PDB file of C-alpha atoms in Angstrom:
ATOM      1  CA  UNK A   1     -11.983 -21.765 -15.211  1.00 52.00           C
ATOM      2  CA  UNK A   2     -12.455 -22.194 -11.188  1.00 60.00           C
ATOM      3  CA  UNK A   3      -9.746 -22.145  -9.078  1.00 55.00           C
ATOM      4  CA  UNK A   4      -9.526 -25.002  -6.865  1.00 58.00           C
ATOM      5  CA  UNK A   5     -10.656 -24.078  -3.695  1.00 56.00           C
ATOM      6  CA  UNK A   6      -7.420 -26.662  -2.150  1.00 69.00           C
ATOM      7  CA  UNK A   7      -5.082 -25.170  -4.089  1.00 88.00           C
ATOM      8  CA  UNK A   8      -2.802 -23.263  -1.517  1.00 92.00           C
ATOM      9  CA  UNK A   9       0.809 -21.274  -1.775  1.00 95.00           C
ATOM     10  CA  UNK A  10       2.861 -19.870   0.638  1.00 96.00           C
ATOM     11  CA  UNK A  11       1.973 -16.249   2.019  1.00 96.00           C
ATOM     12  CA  UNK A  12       5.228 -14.924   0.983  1.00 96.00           C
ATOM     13  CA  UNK A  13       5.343 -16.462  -2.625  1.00 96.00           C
ATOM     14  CA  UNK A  14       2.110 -15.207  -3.545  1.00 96.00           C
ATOM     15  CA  UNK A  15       2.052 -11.764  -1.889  1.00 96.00           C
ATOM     16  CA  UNK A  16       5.535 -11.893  -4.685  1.00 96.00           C
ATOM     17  CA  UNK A  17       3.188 -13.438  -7.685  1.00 96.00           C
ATOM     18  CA  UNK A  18       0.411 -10.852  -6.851  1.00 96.00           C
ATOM     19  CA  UNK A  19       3.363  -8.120  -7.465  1.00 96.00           C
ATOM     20  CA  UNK A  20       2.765  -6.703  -4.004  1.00 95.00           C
ATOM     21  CA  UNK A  21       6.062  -6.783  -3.347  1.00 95.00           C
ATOM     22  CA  UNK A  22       9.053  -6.399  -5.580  1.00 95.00           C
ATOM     23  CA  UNK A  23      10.759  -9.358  -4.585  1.00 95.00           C
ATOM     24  CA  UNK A  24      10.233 -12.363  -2.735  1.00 95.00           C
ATOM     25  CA  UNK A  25      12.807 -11.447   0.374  1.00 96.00           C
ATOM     26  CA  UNK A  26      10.554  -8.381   0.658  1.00 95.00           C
ATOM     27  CA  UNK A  27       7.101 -10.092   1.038  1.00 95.00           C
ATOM     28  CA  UNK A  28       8.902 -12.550   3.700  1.00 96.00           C
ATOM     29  CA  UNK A  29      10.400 -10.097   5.875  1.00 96.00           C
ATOM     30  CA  UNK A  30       7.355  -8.157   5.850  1.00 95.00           C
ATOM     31  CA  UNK A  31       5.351 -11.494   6.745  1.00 96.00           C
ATOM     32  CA  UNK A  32       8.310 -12.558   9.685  1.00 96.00           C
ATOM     33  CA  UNK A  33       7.963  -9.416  10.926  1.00 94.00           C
ATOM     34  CA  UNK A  34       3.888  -9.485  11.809  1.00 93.00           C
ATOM     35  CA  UNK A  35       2.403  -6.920   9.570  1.00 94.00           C
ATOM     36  CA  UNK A  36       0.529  -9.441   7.867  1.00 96.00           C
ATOM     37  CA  UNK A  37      -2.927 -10.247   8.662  1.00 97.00           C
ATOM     38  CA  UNK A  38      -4.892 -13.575   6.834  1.00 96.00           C
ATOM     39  CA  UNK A  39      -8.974 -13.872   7.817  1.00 95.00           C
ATOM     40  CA  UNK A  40      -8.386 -11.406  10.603  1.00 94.00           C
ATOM     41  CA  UNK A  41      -5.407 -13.376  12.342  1.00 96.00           C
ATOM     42  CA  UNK A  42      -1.704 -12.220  12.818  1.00 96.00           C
ATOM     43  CA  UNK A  43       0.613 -14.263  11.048  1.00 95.00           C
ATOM     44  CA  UNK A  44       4.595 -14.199  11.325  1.00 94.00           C
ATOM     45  CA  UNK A  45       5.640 -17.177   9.152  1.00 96.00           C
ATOM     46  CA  UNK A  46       6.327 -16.505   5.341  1.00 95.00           C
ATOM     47  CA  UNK A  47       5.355 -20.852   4.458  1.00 95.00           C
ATOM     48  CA  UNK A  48       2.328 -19.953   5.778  1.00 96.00           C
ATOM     49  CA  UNK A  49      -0.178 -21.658   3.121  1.00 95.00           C
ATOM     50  CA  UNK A  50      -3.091 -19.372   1.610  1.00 96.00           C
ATOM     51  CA  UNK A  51      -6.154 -20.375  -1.010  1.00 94.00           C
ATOM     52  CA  UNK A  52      -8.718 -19.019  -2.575  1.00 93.00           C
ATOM     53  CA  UNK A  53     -10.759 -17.117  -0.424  1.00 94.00           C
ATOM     54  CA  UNK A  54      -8.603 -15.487   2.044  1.00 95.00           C
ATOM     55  CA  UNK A  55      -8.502 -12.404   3.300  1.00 96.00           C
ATOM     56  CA  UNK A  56      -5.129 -11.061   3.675  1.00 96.00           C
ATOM     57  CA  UNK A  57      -4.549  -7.732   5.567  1.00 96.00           C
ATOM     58  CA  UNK A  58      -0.794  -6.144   5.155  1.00 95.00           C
ATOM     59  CA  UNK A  59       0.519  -2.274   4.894  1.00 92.00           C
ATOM     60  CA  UNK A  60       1.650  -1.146   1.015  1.00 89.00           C
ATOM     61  CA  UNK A  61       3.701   2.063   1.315  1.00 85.00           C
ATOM     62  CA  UNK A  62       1.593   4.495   3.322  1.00 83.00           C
ATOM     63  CA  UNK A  63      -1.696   2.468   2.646  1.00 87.00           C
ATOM     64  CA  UNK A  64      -3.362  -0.377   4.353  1.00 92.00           C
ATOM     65  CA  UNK A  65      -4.361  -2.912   1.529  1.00 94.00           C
ATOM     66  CA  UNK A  66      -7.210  -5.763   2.199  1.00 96.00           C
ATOM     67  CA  UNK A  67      -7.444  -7.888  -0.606  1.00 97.00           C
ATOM     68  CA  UNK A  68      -9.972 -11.517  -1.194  1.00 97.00           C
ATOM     69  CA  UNK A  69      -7.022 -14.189  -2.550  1.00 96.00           C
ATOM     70  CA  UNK A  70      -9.209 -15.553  -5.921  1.00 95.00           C
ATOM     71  CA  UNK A  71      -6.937 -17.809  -7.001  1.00 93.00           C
ATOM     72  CA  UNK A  72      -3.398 -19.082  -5.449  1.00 93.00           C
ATOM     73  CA  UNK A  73      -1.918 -18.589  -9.540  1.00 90.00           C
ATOM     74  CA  UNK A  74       1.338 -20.728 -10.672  1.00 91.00           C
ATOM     75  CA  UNK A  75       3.656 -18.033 -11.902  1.00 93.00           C
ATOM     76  CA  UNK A  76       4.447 -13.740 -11.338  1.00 93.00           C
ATOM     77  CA  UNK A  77       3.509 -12.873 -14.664  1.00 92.00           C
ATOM     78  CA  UNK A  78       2.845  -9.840 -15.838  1.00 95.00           C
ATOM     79  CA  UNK A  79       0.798  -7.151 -13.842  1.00 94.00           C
ATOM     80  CA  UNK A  80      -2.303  -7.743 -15.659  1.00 95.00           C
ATOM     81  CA  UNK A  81      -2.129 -11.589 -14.965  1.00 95.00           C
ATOM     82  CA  UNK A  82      -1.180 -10.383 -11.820  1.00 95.00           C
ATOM     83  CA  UNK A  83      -4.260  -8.463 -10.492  1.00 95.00           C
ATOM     84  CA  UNK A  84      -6.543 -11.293 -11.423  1.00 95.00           C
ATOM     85  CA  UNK A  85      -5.066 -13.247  -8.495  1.00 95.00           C
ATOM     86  CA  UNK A  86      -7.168 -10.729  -6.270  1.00 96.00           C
ATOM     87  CA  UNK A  87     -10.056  -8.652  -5.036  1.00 96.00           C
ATOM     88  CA  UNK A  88      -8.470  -5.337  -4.037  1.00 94.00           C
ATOM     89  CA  UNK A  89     -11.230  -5.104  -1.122  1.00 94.00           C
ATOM     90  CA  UNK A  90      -9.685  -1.743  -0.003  1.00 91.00           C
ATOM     91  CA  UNK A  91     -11.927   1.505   0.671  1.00 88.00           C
ATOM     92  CA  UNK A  92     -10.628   4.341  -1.800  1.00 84.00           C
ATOM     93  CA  UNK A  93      -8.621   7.347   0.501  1.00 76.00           C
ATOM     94  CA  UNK A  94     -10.083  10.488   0.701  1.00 77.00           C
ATOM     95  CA  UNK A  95      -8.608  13.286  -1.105  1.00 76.00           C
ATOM     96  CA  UNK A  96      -6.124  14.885   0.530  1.00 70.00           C
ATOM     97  CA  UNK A  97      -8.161  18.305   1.909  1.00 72.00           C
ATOM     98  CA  UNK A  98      -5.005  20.200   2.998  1.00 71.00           C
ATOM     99  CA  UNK A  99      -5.064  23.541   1.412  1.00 69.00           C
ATOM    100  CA  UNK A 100      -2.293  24.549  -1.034  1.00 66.00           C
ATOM    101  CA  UNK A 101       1.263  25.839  -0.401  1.00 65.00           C
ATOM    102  CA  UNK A 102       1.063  29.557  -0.423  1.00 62.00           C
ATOM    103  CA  UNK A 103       2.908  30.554  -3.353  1.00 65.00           C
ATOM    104  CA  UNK A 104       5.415  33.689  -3.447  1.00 60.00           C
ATOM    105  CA  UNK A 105       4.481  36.604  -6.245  1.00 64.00           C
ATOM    106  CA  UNK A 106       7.365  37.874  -7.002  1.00 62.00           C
ATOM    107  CA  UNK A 107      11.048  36.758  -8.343  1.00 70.00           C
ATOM    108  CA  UNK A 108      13.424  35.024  -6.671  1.00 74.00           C
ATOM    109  CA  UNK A 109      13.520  34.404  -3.011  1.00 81.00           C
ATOM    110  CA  UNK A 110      11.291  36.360  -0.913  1.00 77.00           C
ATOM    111  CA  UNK A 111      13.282  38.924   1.533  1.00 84.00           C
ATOM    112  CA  UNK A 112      12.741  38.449   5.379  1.00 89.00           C
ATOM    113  CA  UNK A 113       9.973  40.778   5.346  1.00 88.00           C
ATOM    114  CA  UNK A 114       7.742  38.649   2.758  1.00 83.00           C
ATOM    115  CA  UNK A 115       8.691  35.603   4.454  1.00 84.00           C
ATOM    116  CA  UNK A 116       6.761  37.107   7.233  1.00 87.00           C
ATOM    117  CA  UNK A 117       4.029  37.872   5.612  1.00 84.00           C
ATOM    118  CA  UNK A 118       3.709  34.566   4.238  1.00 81.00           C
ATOM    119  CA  UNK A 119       3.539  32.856   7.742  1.00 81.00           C
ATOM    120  CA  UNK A 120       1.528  34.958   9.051  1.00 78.00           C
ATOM    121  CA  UNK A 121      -0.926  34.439   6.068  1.00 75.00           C
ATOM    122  CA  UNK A 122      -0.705  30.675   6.398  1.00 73.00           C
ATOM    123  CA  UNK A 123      -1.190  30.459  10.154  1.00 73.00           C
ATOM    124  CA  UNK A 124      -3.117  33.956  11.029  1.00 65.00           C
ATOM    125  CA  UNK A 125      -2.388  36.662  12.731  1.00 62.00           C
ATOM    126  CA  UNK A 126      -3.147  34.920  16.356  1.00 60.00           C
ATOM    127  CA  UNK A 127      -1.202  31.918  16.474  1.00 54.00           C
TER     128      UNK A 127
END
């Protein structure tokens, strides 16, 4: 089944349907307040009307998300209903490089004296 490419629903309603957001209030505010981008262009009103075919731009947590609207959908249903609304358009992040937390050998809490020795370890001896 196509969508219809007229079909349209407001920003904030789908952005809710699409389970991007866990409720409704949530999607708007985040749409009112101008985090939302749709084909490139800033938008700050939630009744803004979206179709098939749009590119919406908005932040998710600590991620940016881009997604491709496939179909406007009539209902939030459940989450795999849900992700065929989209095209998660997103690059994958890179894997966090940061080295590990330097982990303390013996029992308990480490004494002053260790506790030195671990910073000095972590940030080297000329810092």
């Amino acid at each position: 089944m196509q969508p219809d490419p007229r079909a349209s629903i407001r920003l904030d309603k789908w952005l809710w349907h699409a389970r991007f957001f866990k409720t409704r209030s949530l999607a708007a505010r985040q749409v009112s307040s101008g985090h939302v981008r749709v084909n490139g262009k800033r938008v700050s009103k939630p009744a803004h009307a979206v179709g098939a075919q749009d590119v919406l731009t908005f932040v998710q947590g600590d991620a940016v998300k881009v997604v491709r609207v496939r179909d406007p959908g009539t209902r939030r249903g459940p989450a795999p209903e849900a992700q065929t609304l989209y095209e998660d358009l997103t690059e994958p992040a890179p894997r966090d490089t940061a080295p590990p937390a330097p982990k303390y050998e013996g029992k308990g809490r480490p004494t002053k004296r260790d506790r030195r020795k671990l910073d000095l370890d972590k940030r080297g001896p000329l810092e």
